[in-house]
Short mmCIF file of C-alpha atoms in Angstrom, two decimals:
data_model
loop_
_atom_site.label_atom_id
_atom_site.label_comp_id
_atom_site.label_asym_id
_atom_site.label_seq_id
_atom_site.Cartn_x
_atom_site.Cartn_y
_atom_site.Cartn_z
CA UNK A 1 226.57 3.01 124.05
CA UNK A 2 224.70 5.98 125.55
CA UNK A 3 221.94 4.36 127.50
CA UNK A 4 219.28 4.40 125.06
CA UNK A 5 217.75 0.95 124.65
CA UNK A 6 214.22 1.37 123.44
CA UNK A 7 214.54 2.90 120.22
CA UNK A 8 214.19 1.81 116.49
CA UNK A 9 215.59 3.83 113.64
CA UNK A 10 213.21 4.49 110.66
CA UNK A 11 215.89 4.77 108.28
CA UNK A 12 215.00 8.20 106.83
CA UNK A 13 211.34 7.84 105.45
CA UNK A 14 211.09 4.20 104.96
CA UNK A 15 208.37 3.52 107.93
CA UNK A 16 205.39 2.15 106.95
CA UNK A 17 202.02 0.96 108.31
CA UNK A 18 203.02 -2.37 108.90
CA UNK A 19 206.18 -1.26 110.91
CA UNK A 20 204.01 0.84 113.20
CA UNK A 21 201.51 -2.42 113.58
CA UNK A 22 204.30 -4.23 114.98
CA UNK A 23 205.67 -1.26 117.37
CA UNK A 24 202.24 -0.81 118.65
CA UNK A 25 202.35 -4.79 119.43
CA UNK A 26 204.91 -4.13 121.86
CA UNK A 27 204.28 -0.69 123.21
CA UNK A 28 201.38 1.65 123.61
CA UNK A 29 203.31 4.80 122.83
CA UNK A 30 205.73 5.70 119.68
CA UNK A 31 207.81 8.90 120.12
CA UNK A 32 209.13 9.97 116.64
CA UNK A 33 212.00 12.18 116.84
CA UNK A 34 213.23 14.16 113.64
CA UNK A 35 215.61 16.71 112.70
CA UNK A 36 214.30 20.09 112.69
CA UNK A 37 215.00 20.74 109.00
CA UNK A 38 212.48 20.90 106.19
CA UNK A 39 213.62 17.10 105.30
CA UNK A 40 212.71 16.02 108.79
CA UNK A 41 209.32 17.70 108.93
CA UNK A 42 208.36 16.13 105.27
CA UNK A 43 209.56 12.84 106.87
CA UNK A 44 207.47 13.59 110.14
CA UNK A 45 204.31 14.08 107.85
CA UNK A 46 204.89 10.62 106.18
CA UNK A 47 204.83 9.17 109.36
CA UNK A 48 201.90 10.81 110.71
CA UNK A 49 199.91 9.73 107.50
CA UNK A 50 201.00 5.97 108.10
CA UNK A 51 200.30 6.39 112.10
CA UNK A 52 197.07 8.36 111.85
CA UNK A 53 194.74 5.30 111.19
CA UNK A 54 196.53 3.24 113.93
CA UNK A 55 196.40 5.65 116.69
CA UNK A 56 193.56 4.82 119.37
CA UNK A 57 192.97 6.13 122.96
CA UNK A 58 195.28 3.48 123.94
CA UNK A 59 197.95 3.54 120.96
CA UNK A 60 199.45 7.11 120.87
CA UNK A 61 202.15 8.88 118.77
CA UNK A 62 204.19 12.01 119.66
CA UNK A 63 206.58 13.85 117.52
CA UNK A 64 209.62 15.70 118.47
CA UNK A 65 211.80 18.04 116.40
CA UNK A 66 215.48 18.58 117.22
CA UNK A 67 217.44 21.66 116.47
CA UNK A 68 218.63 21.80 112.84
CA UNK A 69 222.15 21.07 113.55
CA UNK A 70 221.31 17.74 115.26
CA UNK A 71 220.03 14.28 114.78
CA UNK A 72 219.29 12.06 117.70
CA UNK A 73 223.05 10.68 118.01
CA UNK A 74 224.57 14.08 118.15
CA UNK A 75 222.14 15.67 120.11
CA UNK A 76 222.84 12.93 122.90
CA UNK A 77 226.50 12.96 122.30
CA UNK A 78 226.58 16.75 122.75
CA UNK A 79 223.96 17.29 125.40
CA UNK A 80 223.72 13.86 127.09
CA UNK A 81 220.75 11.20 127.64
CA UNK A 82 219.12 13.18 130.51
CA UNK A 83 218.77 16.13 128.24
CA UNK A 84 217.33 14.21 125.56
CA UNK A 85 215.00 12.44 127.72
CA UNK A 86 213.68 15.75 129.35
CA UNK A 87 213.22 17.42 125.71
CA UNK A 88 211.19 14.16 124.48
CA UNK A 89 209.14 14.47 127.73
CA UNK A 90 208.62 18.14 127.88
CA UNK A 91 208.78 19.39 124.17
CA UNK A 92 207.16 16.57 121.95
CA UNK A 93 203.96 17.27 120.60
CA UNK A 94 200.88 14.85 120.53
CA UNK A 95 199.38 13.73 117.41
CA UNK A 96 196.79 16.53 117.60
CA UNK A 97 198.93 19.37 118.34
CA UNK A 98 201.16 18.19 115.39
CA UNK A 99 198.27 18.68 113.26
CA UNK A 100 197.34 21.89 114.45
CA UNK A 101 197.85 25.03 112.01
CA UNK A 102 201.39 26.41 111.88
CA UNK A 103 203.06 23.10 113.15
CA UNK A 104 204.12 22.25 109.71
CA UNK A 105 205.37 24.87 107.63
#
């Protein structure tokens, strides 16, 4: 509806290693986008736990947290696809940055 055609919803915390393996068969990078609240950060940590064994120099993951009042749909509806893509490009964290102290609270 808003021009996003390369996305998969994790349906909350249901992502697992098999899903990630399947995604890595069709792409070299996964960008996780989570709500900025505590639940979103916990879901990100679970996604990281499943992703970590599958990451290589060629297969990478990044994490982006939205403002607490938004999920990806509401963010795009309010601010637009261009702004969302810009945020994803400039404000997502690599796996290594995500693992750095102070990122998870």
